[in-house]
Short mmCIF file of C-alpha atoms in Angstrom, two decimals:
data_model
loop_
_atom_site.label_atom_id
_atom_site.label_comp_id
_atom_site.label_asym_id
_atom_site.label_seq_id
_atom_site.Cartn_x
_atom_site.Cartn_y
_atom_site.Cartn_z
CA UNK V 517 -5.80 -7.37 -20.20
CA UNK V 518 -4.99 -7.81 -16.14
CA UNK V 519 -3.36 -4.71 -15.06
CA UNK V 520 -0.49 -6.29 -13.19
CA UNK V 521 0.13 -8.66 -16.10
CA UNK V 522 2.23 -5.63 -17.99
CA UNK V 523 4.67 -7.14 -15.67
CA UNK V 524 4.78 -10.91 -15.55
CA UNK V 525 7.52 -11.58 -13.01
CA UNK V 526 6.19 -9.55 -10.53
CA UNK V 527 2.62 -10.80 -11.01
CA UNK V 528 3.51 -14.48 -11.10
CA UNK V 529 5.41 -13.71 -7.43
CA UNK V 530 2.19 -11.63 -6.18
CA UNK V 531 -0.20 -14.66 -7.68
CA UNK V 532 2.01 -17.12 -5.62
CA UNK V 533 1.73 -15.26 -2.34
CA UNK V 534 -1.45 -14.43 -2.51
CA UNK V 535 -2.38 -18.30 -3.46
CA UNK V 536 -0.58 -19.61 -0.59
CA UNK V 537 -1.82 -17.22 2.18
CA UNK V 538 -5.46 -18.11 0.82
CA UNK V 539 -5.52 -21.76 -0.21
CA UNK V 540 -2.39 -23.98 0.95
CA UNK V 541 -1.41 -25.42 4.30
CA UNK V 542 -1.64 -22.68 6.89
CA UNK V 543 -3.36 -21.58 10.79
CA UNK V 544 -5.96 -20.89 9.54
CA UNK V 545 -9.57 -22.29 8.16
CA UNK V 546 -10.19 -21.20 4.46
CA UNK V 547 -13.68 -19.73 5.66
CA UNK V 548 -11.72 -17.46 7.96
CA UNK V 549 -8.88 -16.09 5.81
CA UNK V 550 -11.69 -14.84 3.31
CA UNK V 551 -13.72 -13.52 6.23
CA UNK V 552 -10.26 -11.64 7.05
CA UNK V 553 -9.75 -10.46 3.69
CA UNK V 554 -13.30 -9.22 3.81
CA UNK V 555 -12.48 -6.77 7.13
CA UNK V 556 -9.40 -5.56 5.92
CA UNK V 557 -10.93 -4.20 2.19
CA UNK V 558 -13.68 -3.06 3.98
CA UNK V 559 -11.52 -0.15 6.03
CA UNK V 560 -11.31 1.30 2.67
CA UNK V 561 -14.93 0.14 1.66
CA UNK V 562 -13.14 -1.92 -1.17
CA UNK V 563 -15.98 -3.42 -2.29
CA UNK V 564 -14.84 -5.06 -5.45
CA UNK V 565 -12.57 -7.27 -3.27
CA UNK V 566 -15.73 -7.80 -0.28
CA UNK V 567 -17.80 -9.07 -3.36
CA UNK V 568 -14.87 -11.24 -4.66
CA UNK V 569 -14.35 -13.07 -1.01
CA UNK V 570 -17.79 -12.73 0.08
CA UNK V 571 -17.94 -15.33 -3.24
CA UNK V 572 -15.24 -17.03 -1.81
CA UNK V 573 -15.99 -17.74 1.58
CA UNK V 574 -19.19 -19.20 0.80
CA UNK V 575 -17.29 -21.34 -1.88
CA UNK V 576 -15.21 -22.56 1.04
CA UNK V 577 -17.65 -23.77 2.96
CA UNK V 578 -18.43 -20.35 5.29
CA UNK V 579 -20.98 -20.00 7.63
CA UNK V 580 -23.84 -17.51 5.77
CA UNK V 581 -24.94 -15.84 8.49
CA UNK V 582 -21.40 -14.59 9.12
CA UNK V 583 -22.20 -11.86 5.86
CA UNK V 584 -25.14 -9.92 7.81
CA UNK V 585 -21.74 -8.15 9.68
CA UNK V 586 -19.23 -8.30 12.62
CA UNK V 587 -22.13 -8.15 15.07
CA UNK V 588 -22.69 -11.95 13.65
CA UNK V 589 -18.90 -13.33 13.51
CA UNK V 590 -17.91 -15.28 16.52
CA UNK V 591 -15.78 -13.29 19.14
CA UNK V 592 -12.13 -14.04 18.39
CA UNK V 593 -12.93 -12.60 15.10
CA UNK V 594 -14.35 -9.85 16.24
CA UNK V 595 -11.10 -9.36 18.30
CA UNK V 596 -9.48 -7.92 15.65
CA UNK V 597 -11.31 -4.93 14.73
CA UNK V 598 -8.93 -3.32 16.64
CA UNK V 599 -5.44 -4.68 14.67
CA UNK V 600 -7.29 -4.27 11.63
CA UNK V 601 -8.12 -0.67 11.81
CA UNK V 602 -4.59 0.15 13.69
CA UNK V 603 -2.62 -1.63 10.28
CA UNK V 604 -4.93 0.08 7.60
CA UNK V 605 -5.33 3.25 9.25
CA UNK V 606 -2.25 4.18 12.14
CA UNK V 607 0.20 1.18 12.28
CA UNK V 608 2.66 2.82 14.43
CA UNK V 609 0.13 2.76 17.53
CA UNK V 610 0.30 -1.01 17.64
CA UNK V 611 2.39 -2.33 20.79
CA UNK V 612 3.16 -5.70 22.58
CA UNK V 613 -0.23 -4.68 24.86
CA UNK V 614 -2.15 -5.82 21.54
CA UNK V 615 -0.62 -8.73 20.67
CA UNK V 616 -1.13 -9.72 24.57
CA UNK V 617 -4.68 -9.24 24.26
CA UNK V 618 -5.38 -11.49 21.24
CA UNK V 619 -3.38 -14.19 22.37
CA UNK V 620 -4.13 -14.27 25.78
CA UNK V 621 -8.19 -13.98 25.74
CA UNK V 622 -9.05 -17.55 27.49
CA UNK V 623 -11.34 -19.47 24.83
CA UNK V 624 -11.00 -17.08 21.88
CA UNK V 625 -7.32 -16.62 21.52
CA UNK V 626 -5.41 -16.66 18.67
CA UNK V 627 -2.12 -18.91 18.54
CA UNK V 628 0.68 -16.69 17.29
CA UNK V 629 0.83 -18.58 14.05
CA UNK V 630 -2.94 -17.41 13.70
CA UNK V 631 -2.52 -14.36 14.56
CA UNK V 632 0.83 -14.38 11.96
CA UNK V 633 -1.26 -15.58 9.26
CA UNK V 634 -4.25 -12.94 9.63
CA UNK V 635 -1.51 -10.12 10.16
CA UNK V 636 0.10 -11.27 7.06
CA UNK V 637 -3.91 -11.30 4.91
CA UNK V 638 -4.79 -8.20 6.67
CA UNK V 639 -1.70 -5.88 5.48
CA UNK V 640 -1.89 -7.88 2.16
CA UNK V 641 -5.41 -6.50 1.39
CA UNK V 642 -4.97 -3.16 2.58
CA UNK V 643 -2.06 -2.96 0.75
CA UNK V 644 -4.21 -4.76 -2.68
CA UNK V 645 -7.18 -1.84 -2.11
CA UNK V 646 -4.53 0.52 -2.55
CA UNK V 647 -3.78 -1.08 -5.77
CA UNK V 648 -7.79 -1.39 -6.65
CA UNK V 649 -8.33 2.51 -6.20
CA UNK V 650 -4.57 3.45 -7.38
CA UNK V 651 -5.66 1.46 -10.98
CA UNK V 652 -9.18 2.32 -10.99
CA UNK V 653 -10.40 -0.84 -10.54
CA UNK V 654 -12.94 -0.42 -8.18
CA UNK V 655 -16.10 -0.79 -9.99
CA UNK V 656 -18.23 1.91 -7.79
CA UNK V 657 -19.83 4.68 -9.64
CA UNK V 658 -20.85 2.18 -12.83
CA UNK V 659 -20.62 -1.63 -12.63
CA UNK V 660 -19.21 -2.01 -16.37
CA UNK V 661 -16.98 0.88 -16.77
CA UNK V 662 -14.96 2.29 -13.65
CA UNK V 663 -12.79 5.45 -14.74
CA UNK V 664 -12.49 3.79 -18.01
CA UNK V 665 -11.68 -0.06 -17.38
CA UNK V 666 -13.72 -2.37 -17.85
CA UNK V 667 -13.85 -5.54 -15.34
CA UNK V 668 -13.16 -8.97 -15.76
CA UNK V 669 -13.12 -12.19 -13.66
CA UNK V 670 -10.26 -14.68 -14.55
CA UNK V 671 -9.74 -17.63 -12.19
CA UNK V 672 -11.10 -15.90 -9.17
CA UNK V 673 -7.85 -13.30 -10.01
CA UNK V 674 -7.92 -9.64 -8.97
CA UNK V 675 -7.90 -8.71 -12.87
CA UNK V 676 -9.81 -5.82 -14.72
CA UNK V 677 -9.35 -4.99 -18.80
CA UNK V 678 -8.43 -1.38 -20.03
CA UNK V 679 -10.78 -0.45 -22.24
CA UNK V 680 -7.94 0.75 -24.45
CA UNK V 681 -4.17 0.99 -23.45
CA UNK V 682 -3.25 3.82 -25.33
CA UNK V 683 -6.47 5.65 -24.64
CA UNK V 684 -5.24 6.29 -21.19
CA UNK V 685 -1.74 7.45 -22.35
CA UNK V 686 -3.75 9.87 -24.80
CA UNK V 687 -5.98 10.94 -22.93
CA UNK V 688 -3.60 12.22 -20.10
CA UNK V 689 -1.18 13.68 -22.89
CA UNK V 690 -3.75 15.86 -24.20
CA UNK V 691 -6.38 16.41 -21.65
CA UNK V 692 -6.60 19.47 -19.63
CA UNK V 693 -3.98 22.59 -20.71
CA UNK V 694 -1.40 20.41 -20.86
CA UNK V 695 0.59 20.17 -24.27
CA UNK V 696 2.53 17.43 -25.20
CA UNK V 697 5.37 19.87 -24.89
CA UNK V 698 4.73 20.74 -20.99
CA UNK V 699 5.14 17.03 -20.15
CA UNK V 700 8.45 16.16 -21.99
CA UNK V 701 9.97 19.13 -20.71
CA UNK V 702 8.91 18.01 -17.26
CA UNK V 703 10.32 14.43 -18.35
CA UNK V 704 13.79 15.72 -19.09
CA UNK V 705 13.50 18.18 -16.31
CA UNK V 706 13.52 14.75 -13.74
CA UNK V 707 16.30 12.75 -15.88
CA UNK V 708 18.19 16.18 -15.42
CA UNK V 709 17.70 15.71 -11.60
CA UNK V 710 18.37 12.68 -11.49
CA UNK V 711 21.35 13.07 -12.82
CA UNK V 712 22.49 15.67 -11.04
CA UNK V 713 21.97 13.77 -7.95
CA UNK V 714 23.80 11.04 -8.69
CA UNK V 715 26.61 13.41 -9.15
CA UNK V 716 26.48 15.18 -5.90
CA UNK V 717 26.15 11.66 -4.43
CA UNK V 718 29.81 10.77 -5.90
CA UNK V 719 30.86 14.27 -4.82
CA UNK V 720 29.74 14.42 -0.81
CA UNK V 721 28.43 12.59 1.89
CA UNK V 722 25.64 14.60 3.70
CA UNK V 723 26.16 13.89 8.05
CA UNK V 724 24.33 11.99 10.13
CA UNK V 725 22.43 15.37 11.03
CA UNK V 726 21.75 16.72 8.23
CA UNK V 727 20.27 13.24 7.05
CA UNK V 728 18.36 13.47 10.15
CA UNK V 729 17.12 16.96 9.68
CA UNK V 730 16.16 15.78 5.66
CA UNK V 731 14.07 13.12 6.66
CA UNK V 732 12.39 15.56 9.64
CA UNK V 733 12.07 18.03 7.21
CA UNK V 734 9.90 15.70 4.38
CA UNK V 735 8.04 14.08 7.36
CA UNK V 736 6.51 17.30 8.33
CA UNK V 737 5.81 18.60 4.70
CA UNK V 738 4.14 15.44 3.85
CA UNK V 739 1.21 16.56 6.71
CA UNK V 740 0.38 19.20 4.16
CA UNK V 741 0.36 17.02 1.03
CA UNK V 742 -2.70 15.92 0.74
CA UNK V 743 -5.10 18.38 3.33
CA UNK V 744 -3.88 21.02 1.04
CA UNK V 745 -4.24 20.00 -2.41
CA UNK V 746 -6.96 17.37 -2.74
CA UNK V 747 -8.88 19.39 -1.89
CA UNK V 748 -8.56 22.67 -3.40
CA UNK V 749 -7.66 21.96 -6.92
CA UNK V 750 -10.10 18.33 -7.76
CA UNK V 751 -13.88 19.23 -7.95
CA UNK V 752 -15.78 17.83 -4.64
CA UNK V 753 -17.82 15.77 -6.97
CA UNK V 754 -14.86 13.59 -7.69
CA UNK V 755 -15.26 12.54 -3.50
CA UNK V 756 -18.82 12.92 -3.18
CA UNK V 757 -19.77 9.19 -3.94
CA UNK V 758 -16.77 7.84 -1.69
CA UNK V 759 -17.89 9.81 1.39
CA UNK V 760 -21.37 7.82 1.60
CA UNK V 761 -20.73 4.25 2.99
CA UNK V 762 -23.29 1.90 1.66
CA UNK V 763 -24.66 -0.65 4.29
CA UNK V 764 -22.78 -3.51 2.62
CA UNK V 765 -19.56 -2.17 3.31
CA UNK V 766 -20.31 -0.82 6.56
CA UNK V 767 -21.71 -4.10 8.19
CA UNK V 768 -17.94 -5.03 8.02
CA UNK V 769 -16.82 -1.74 9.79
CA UNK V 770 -16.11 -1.02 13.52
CA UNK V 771 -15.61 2.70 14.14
CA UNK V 772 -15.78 3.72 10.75
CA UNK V 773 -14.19 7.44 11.73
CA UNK V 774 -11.10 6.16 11.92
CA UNK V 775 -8.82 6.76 9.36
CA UNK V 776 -5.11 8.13 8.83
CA UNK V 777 -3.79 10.73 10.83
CA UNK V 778 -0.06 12.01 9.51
CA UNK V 779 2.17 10.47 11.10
CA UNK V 780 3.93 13.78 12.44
CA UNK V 781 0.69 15.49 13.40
CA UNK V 782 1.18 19.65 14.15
CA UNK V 783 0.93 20.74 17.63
CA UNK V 784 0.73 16.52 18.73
CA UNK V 785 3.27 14.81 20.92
CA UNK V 786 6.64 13.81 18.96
CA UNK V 787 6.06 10.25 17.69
CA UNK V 788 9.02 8.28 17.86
CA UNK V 789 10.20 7.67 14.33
CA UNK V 790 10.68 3.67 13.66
CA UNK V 791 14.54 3.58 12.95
CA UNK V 792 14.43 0.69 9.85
CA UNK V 793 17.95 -0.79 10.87
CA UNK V 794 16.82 -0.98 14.34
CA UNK V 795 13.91 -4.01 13.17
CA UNK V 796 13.74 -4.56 9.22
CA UNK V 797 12.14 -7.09 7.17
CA UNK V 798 15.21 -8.81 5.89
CA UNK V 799 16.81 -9.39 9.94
CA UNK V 800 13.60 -9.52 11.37
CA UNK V 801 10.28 -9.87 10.07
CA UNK V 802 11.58 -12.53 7.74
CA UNK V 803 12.19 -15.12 10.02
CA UNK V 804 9.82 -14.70 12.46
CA UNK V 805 7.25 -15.04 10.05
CA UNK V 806 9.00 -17.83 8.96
CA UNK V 807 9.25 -19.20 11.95
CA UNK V 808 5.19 -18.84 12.88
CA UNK V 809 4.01 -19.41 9.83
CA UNK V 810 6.70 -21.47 6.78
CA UNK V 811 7.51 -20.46 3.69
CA UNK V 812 4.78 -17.28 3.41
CA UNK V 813 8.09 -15.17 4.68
CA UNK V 814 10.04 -16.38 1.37
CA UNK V 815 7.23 -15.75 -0.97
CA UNK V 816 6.74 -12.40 0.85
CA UNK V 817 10.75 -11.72 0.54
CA UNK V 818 10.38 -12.48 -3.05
CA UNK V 819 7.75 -10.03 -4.14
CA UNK V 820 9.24 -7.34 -2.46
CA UNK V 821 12.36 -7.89 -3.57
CA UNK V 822 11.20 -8.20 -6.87
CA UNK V 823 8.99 -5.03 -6.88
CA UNK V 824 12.04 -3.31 -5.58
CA UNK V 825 14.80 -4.11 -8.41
CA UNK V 826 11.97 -4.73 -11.39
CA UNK V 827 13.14 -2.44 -14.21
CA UNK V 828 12.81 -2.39 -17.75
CA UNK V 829 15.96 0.69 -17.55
CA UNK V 830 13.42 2.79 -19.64
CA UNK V 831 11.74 5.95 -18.77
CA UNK V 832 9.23 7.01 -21.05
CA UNK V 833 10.60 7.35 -24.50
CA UNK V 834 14.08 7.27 -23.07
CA UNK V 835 16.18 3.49 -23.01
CA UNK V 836 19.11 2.49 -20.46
CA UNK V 837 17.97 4.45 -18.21
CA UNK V 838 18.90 3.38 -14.44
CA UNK V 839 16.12 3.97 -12.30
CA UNK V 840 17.41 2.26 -8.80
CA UNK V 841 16.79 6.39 -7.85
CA UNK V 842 13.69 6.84 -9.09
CA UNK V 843 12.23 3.41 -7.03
CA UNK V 844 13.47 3.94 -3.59
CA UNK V 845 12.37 7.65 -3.43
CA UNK V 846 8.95 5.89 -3.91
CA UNK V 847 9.36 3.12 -1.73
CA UNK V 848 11.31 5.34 0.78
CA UNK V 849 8.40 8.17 0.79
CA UNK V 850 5.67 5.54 1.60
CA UNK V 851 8.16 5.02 4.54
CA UNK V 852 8.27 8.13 5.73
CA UNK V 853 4.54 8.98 5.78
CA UNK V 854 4.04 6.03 7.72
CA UNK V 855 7.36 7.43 10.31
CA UNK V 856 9.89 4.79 8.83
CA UNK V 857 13.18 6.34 8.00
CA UNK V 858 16.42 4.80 6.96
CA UNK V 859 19.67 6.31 8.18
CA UNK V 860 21.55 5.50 5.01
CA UNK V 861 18.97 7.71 2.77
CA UNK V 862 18.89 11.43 2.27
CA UNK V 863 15.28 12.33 2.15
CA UNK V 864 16.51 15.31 0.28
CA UNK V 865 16.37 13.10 -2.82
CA UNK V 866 12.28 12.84 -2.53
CA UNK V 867 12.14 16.64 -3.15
CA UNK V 868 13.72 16.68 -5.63
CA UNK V 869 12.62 13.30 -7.82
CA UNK V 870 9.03 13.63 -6.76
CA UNK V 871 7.19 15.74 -8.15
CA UNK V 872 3.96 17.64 -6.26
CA UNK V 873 1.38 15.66 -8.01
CA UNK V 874 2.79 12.57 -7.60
CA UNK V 875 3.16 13.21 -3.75
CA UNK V 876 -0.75 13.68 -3.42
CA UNK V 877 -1.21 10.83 -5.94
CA UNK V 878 1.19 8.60 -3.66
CA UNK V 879 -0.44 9.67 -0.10
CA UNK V 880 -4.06 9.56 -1.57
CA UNK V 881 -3.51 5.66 -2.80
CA UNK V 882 -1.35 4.70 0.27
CA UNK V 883 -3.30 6.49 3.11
CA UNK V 884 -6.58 7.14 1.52
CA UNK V 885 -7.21 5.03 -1.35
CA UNK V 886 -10.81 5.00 -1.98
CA UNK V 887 -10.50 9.05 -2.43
CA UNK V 888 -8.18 8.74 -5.04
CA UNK V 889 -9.40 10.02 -8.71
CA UNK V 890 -8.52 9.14 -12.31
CA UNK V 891 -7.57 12.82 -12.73
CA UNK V 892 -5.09 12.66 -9.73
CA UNK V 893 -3.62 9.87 -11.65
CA UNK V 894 -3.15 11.14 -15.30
CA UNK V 895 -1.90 14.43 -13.70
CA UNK V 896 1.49 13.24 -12.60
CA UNK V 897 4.52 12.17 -14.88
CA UNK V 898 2.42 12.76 -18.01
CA UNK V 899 5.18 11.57 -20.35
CA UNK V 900 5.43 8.17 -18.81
CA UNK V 901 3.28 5.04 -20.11
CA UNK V 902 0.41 3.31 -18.85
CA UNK V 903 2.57 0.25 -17.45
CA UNK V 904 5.22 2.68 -15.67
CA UNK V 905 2.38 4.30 -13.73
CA UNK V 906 1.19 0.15 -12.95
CA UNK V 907 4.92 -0.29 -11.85
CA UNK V 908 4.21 2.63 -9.52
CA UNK V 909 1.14 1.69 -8.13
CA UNK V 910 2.94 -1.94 -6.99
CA UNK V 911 5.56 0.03 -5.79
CA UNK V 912 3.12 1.85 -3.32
CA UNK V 913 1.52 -1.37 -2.68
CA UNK V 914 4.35 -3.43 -1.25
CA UNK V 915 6.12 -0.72 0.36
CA UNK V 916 2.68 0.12 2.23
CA UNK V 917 2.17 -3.86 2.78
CA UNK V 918 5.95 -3.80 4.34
CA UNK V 919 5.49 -1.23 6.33
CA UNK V 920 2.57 -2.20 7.97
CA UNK V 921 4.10 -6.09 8.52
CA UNK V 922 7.01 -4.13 10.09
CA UNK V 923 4.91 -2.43 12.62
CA UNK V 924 2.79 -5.63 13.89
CA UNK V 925 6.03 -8.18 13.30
CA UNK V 926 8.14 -5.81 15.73
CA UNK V 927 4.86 -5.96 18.27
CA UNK V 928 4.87 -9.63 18.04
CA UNK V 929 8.80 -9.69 18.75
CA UNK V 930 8.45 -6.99 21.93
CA UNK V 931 5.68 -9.34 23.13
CA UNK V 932 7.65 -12.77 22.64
CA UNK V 933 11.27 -10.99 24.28
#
């Protein structure tokens, strides 16, 4: 069963972007945008999407000599090494100065529509390796079982089988010291919050500070999410394996140290925070991508507007059930890690909907995906079924893909004004 079929609307939208940006009309050659794909799994040594395009861009005619590793690519696409790692790893250190350099590089420049297109594959398959390590489909530590699913192929798809649906909902229900009893309690403890908030929303209007001082506030305690607790309370032999890059992956790498650094670093200079209403997708990135590149902005503005209002208005065991809340904290916190914040949202809300677990389950698939851990995922919202936790993991995906299109799209605008 393909993970992201347990929801067919969204998966027909991501299965139409994803087809278009690889196989219709666009910039690009075919060879390249698999090449592409290739570099931007390999910053999170993704290597059950490598060994899907690796398939593909020899399929598409690819030059085979182009696999031994960057060292053998020609120059222009060696030339982004650099926008690659910034996107998957720091996106809020691209400027204008970058996009200047790619397109103005005599004989191996890129023509912004190029550069459009590989902006638009790159943040697409960072964003899908969060979704491989966030579902366990990476097929690492054993080829035919990886954290319990097994791996199929359909029609060249991103698809892997679980072993057993409900053995995954079991399992987390009764492994470890939890009791069925700790997790429902914890379920009605969140509907109770939820609730709650929506009443205090009716009741008073935070001010512009104190929204400012919210969102400063869960900027600065997400540094110690993850640093703190992966660390500590999951055995070292969950990492172990992830730490050592195998040569495959790593011929695809340039300056492999570089990874995430929190976005509001201790003791750093104050990064300014990317106001959303000042450049968002909708006003902005929409039509220039449009513009550069047609149509991929509409089938981009579809998924994530699907992703954003999907709901089944369940929540566990519990029917009609709004969760408009529940969704934005989630999309809204992948914001903030990556120093997004919008005005209109009180970041107090992410406190108090998202739980501690689910904060280092959400930083560990956005920021570091290949560390993340089956236990990491059955330890959060314990109550909830298997295709909820899915519905998360997209979630995290297209807010992280947004982001990062934010980012370069507003570079690309500075550069063209």
């Amino acid at each position: 069963m393909n993970v992201m079929s347990l929801h067919t609307q969204y998966l027909e939208s991501f299965l139409r972007s994803q087809f278009y940006m690889l196989r219709m009309d666009g910039p690009l050659p075919l060879p390249y945008r698999h090449y592409i794909a290739i570099m931007a799994a390999a910053r999170h040594r993704c290597s059950y999407l490598i060994n899907m395009h690796v398939d593909e861009f020899l399929k598409t005619g690819g030059i085979p000599e182009w696999l031994n590793g960057l060292e053998y690519v020609p120059q222009r696409l060696k030339n982004l090494n650099e926008i690659n790692k910034l996107l998957a790893h720091r996106p809020w250190l691209i400027t204008k100065e970058h996009i200047q350099k790619l397109v103005k590089t005599g004989e191996n420049n890129w023509s912004l529509p190029e550069l459009v297109h590989a902006v638009v594959l790159l943040a697409h398959y960072h964003a899908l390796a969060s979704f491989v390590f966030g579902s366990g489909i990476n097929p690492e530590r054993d080829p035919e079982i990886s954290n319990g699913f097994r791996l199929i192929s359909v029609n060249n798809f991103c698809v892997c089988d679980l072993a057993n649906d409900n053995s995954i909902e079991n399992a987390s229900l009764t492994g470890g010291n939890y009791g069925i009893v700790d997790s429902l309690s914890e379920l009605e403890a969140l509907m109770e919050r939820m609730k709650r908030l929506q009443e205090e929303r009716d009741d008073d209007e935070a001010s512009q500070e104190e929204m400012t001082t919210r969102f400063e506030k869960e900027k600065k305690e997400s540094l110690f999410v993850v640093s703190g607790d992966t660390f500590h309370s999951f055995p070292h032999s969950d990492f172990e394996d992830d730490m050592i890059i195998t040569s495959d992956v790593s011929r695809y790498i340039e300056d492999p140290g570089f990874g995430y650094e929190d976005f509001a670093r201790r003791g750093e200079e104050h990064l300014p925070t990317f106001r959303a209403q000042d450049y968002t997708w909708e006003n902005h990135g929409f039509s220039l991508v449009n513009r550069l590149y047609s149509d991929i902005g509409h089938l981009l503005d579809e998924k994530f507007r699907m992703v954003y209002n999907l709901t089944y208005n369940t929540m566990a065991t519990h029917e009609d059930v709004d969760t408009t809340m529940l969704r934005r904290a989630l999309f809204n916190y992948v914001h903030c890690m990556f120093g997004i914040r919008y005005d209109d949202y009180d970041y107090g809300e992410v406190n108090q909907l998202l739980e501690r677990s689910l904060k280092v389950y959400i930083k560990t698939v956005t920021c570091y995906p290949e560390r993340t851990t089956k236990r990491m995922y059955d330890s959060y919202w314990r109550q909830f079924k298997h295709s909820e936790k899915v519905h998360v993991n997209l979630l995290l995906m297209e807010a992280r893909m947004q982001a990062e299109l934010l980012y370069a799209l507003r570079a690309i605008t500075r550069h063209l004004t």
